[in-house]
mmCIF file of C-alpha atoms in Angstrom:
data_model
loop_
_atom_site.group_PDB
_atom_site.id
_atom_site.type_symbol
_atom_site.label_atom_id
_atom_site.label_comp_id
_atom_site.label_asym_id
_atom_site.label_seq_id
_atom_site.Cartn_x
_atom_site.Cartn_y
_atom_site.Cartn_z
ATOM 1 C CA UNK A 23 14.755 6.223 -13.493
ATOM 2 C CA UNK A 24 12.088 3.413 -14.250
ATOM 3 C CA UNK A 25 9.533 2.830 -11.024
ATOM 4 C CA UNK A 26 7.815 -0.176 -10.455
ATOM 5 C CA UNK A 27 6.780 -1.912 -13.386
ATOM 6 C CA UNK A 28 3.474 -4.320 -13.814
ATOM 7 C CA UNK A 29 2.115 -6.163 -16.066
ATOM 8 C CA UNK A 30 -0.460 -6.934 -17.455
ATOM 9 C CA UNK A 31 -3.202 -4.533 -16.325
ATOM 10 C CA UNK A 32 -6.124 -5.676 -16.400
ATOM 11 C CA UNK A 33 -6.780 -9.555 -16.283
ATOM 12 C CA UNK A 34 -10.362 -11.751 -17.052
ATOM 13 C CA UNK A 35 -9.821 -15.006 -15.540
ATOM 14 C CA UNK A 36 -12.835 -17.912 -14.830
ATOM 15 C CA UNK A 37 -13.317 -19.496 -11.433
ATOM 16 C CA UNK A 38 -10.570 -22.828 -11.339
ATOM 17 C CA UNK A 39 -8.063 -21.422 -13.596
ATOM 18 C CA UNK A 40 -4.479 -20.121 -12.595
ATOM 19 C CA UNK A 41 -2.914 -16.542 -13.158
ATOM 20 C CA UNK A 42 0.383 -14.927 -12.997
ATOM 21 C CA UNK A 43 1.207 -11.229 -12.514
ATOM 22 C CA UNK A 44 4.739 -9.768 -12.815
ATOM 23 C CA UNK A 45 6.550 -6.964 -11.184
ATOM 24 C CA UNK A 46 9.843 -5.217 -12.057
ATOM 25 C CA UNK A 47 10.529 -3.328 -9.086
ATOM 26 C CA UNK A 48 12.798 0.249 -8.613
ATOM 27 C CA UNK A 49 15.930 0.670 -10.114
ATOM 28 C CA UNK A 50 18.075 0.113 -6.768
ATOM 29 C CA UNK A 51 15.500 -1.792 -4.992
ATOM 30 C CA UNK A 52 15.935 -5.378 -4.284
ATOM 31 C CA UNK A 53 12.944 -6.391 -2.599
ATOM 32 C CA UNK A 54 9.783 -7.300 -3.473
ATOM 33 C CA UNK A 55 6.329 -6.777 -1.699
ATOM 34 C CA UNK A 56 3.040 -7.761 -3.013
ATOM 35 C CA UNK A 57 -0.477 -6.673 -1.729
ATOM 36 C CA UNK A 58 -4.177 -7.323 -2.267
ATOM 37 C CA UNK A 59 -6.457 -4.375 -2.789
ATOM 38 C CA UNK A 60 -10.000 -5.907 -2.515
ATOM 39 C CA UNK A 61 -12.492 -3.070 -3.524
ATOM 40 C CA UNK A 62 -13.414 -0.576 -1.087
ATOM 41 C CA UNK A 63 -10.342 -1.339 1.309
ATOM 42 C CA UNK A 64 -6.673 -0.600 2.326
ATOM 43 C CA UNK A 65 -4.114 -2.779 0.695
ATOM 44 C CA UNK A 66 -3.369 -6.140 2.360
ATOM 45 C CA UNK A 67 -0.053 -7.937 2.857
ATOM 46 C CA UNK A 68 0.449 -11.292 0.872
ATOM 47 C CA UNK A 69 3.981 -11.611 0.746
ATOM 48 C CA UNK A 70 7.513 -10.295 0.800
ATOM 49 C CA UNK A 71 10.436 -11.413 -1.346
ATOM 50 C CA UNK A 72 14.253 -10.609 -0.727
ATOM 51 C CA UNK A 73 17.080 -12.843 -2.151
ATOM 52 C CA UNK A 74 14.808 -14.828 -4.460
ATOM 53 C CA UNK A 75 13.785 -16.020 -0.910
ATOM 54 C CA UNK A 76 9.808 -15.446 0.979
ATOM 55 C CA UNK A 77 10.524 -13.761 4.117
ATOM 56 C CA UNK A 78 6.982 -12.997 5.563
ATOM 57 C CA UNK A 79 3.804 -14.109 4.854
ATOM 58 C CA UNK A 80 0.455 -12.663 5.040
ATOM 59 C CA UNK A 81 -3.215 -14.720 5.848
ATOM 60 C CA UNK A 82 -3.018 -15.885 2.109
ATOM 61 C CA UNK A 83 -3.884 -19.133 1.894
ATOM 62 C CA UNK A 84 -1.245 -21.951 -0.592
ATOM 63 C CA UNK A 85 -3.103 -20.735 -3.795
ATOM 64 C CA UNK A 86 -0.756 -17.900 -3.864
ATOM 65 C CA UNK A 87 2.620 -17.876 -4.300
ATOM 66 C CA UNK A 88 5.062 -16.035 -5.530
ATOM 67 C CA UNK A 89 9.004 -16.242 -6.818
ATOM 68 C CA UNK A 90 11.878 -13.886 -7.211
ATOM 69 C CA UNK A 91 14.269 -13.916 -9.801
ATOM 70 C CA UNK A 92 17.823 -13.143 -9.655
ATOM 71 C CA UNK A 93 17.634 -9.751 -11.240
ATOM 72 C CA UNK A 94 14.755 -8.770 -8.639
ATOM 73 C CA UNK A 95 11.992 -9.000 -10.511
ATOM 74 C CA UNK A 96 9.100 -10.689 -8.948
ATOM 75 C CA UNK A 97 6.118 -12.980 -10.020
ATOM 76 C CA UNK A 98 3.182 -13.626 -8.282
ATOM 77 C CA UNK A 99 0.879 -16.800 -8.672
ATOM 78 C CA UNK A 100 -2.748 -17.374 -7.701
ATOM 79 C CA UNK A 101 -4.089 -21.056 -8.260
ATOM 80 C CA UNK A 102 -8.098 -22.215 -8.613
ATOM 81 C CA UNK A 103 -8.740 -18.876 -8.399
ATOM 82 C CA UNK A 104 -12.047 -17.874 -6.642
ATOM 83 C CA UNK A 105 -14.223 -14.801 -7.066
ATOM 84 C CA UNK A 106 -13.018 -13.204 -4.351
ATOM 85 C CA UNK A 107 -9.339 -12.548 -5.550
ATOM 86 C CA UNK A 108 -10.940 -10.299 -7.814
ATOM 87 C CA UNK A 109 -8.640 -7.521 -6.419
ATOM 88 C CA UNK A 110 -6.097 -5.033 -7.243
ATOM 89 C CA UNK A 111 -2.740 -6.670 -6.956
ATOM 90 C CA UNK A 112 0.133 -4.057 -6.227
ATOM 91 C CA UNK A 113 3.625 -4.661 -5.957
ATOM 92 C CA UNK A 114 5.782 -2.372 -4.273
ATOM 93 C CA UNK A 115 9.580 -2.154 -4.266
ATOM 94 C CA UNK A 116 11.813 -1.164 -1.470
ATOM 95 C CA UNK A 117 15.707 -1.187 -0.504
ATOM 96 C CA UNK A 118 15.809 -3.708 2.808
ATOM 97 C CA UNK A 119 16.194 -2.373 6.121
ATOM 98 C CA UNK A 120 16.441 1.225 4.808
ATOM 99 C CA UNK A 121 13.215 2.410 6.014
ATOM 100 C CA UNK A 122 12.603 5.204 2.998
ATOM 101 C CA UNK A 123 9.381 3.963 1.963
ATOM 102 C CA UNK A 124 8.189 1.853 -0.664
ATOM 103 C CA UNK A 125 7.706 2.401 -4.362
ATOM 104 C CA UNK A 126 4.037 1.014 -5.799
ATOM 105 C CA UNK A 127 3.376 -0.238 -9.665
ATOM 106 C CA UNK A 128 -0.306 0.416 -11.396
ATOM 107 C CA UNK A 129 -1.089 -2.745 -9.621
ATOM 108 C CA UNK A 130 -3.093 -5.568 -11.927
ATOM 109 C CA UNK A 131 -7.045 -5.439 -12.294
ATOM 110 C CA UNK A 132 -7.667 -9.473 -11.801
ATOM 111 C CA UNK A 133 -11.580 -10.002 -12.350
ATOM 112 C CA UNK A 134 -11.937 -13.660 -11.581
ATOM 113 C CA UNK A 135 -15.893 -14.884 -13.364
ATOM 114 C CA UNK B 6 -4.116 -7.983 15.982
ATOM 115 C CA UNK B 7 -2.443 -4.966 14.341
ATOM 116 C CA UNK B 8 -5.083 -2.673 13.683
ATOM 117 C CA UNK B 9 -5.327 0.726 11.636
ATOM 118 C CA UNK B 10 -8.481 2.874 11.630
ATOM 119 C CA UNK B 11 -9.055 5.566 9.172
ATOM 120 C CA UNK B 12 -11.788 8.192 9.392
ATOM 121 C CA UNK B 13 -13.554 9.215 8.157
ATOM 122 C CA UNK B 14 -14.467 6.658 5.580
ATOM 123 C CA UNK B 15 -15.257 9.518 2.756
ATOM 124 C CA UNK B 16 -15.638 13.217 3.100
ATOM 125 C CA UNK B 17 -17.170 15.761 0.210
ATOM 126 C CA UNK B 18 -15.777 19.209 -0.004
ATOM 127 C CA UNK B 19 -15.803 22.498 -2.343
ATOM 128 C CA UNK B 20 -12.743 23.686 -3.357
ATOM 129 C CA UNK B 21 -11.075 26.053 -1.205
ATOM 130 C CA UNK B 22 -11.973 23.863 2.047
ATOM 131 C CA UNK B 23 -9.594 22.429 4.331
ATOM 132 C CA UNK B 24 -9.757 18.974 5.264
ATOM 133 C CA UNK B 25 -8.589 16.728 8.224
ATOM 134 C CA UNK B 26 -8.333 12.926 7.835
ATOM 135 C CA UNK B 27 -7.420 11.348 10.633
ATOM 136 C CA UNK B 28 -5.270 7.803 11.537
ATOM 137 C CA UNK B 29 -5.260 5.702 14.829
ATOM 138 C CA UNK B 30 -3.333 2.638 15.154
ATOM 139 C CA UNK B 31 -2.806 0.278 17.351
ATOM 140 C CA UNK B 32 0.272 -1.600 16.356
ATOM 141 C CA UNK B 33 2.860 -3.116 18.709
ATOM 142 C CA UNK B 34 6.244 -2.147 18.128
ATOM 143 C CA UNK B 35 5.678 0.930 15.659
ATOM 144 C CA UNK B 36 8.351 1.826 13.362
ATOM 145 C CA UNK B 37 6.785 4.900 11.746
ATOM 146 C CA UNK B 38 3.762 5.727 9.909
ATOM 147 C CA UNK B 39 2.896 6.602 6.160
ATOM 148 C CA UNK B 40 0.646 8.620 4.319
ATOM 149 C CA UNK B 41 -0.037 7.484 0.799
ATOM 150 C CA UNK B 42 -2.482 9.346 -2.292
ATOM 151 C CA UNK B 43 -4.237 6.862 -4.500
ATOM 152 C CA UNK B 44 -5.873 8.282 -7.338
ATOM 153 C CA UNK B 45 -6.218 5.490 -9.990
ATOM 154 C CA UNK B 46 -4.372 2.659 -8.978
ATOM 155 C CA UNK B 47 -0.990 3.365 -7.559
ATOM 156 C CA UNK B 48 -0.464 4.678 -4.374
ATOM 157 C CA UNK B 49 1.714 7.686 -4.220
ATOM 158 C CA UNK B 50 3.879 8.682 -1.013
ATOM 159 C CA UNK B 51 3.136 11.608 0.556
ATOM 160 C CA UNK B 52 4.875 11.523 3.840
ATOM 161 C CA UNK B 53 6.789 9.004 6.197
ATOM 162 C CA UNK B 54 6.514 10.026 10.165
ATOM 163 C CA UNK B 55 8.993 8.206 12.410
ATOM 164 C CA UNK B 56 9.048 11.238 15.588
ATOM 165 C CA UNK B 57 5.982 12.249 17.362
ATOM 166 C CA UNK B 58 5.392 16.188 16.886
ATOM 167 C CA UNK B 59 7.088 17.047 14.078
ATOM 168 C CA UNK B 60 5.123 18.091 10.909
ATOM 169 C CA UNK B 61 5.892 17.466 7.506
ATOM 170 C CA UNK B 62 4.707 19.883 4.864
ATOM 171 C CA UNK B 63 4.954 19.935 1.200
ATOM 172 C CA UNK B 64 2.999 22.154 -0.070
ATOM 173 C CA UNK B 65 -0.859 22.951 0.847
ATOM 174 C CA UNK B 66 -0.431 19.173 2.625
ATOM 175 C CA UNK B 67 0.813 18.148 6.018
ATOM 176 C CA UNK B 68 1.017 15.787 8.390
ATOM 177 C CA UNK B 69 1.771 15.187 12.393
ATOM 178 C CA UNK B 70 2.372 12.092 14.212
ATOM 179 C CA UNK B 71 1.137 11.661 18.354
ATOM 180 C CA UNK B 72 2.709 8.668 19.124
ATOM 181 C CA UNK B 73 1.531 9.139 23.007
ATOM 182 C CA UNK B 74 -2.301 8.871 21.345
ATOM 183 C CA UNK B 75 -1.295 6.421 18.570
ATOM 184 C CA UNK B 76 -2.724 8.759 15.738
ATOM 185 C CA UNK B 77 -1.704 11.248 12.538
ATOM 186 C CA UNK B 78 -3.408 13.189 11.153
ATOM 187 C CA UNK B 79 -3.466 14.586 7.290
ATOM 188 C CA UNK B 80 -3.806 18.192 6.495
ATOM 189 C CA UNK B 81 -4.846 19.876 3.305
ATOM 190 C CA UNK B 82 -5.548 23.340 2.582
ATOM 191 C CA UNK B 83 -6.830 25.044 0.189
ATOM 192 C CA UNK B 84 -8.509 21.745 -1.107
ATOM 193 C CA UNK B 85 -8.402 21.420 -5.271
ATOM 194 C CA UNK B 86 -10.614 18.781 -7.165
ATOM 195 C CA UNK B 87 -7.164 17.117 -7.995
ATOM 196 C CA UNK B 88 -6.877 16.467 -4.692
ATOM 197 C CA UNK B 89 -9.709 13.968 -5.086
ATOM 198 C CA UNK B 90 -8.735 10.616 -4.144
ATOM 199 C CA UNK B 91 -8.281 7.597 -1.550
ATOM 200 C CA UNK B 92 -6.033 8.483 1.071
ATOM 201 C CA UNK B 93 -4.261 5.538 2.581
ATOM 202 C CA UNK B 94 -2.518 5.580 6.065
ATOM 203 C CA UNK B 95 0.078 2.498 6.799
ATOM 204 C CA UNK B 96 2.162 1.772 9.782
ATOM 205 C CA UNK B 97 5.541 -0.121 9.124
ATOM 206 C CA UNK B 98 6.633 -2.351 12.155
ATOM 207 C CA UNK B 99 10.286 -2.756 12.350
ATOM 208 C CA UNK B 100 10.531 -6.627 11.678
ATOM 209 C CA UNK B 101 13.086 -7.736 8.731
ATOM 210 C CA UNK B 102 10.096 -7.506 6.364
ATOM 211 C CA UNK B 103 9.173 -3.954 6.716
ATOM 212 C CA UNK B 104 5.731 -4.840 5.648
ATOM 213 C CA UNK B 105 3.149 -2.078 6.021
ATOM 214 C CA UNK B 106 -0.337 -2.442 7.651
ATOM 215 C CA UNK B 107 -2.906 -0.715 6.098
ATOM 216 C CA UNK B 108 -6.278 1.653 6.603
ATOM 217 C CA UNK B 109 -8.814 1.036 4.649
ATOM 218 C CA UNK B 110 -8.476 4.773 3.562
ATOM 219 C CA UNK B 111 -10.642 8.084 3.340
ATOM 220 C CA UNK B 112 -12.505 8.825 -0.030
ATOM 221 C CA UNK B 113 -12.004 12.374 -0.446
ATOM 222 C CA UNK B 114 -14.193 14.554 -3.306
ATOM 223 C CA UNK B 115 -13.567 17.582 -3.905
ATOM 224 C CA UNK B 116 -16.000 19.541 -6.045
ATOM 225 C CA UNK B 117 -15.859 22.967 -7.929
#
């Protein structure tokens, strides 16, 4: 039974550019959650995806954005990136409503220079 | 603002201590409360409170909730250096997103 699945890794980006991170989630999961992990802190909210459809949205500004794909797999976008989403991006996977917890990838090491 | 306060912020032990790490929120309309491990990079669930005064154990770990003080707490005995990590505390509010609010965690080293 696959868990969450991210990719890529790790991730060198320079100040202006653009950068997308993928997420398969949980076999049996159908939504979608993405966090930042800035270093030294707790995971924050960004967004949540359900239905190929954002339901909530953290204090992220426009830059990000994200998309779900029929099959529940998840993409998340960051544009004119800045040095300070150098982060650890984590997706986590959960069944809606259900309340059992959520399922985490690896997350993605984005170093923005 | 929803607010959750670890502490304390990092704690050294030998092995063979036990540890306390402790989690105070202040959330309106709490759902239930989770305790996550990160070692490396993704967190791992330990335990998911939802009734006030009943522990969960696995193991050498547990965990109560006090939803009359707003707080869990995070028990380990018998502390090993693989228990070394970031422990996370998150409290789920029951909105359709189920999002989770995060501490900012407790560093825990555990040395031979």
């Amino acid at each position: 039974d696959a868990g969450v699945t991210q990719s890529p890794t790790h991730l060198i980006k320079t100040r202006g550019q653009q950068v997308t991170l993928r997420c398969s989630p949980k076999s049996g999961h159908d939504t979608v959650s993405w966090y930042q992990q800035a270093l030294g802190q707790g995971p924050q909210f960004i967004f949540q995806y359900y239905e190929e459809e954002e339901r909530q949205r953290g204090n992220f500004p426009d830059r990000f954005s994200g998309h779900q794909f029929p099959n529940y797999s998840s993409e998340l976008n960051v544009n004119a990136l800045l040095l300070g989403d150098s982060a650890l991006y984590l997706c986590a996977s959960s069944e809606l409503g259900q309340n059992r917890g959520y399922t985490f990838g690896s997350g993605t090491r984005l170093t923005v220079v | 603002e929803d607010k959750v306060v670890q502490s304390p912020l990092s704690l050294v032990v030998h092995e063979g201590d036990t540890v306390t790490l402790n989690c105070s929120y202040e959330v309106t309309n709490f759902r239930s409360l989770l305790w996550y491990k990160q070692e490396k990079k993704a967190p791992t669930f330990l335990f998911m409170l939802t009734s006030s005064g009943i522990e969960k154990k696995s193991g050498r770990l547990s965990s109560i909730l006090d939803k009359k003080e707003l707080s869990s707490i995070l028990n380990i005995t018998a502390t090993q250096t693989g228990d070394s990590a970031i422990y996370l505390c998150a409290v789920v509010k029951p909105n359709n997103t189920d999002k989770l609010i995060f501490g900012t965690g407790t560093r825990l080293q555990v040395f031979p």
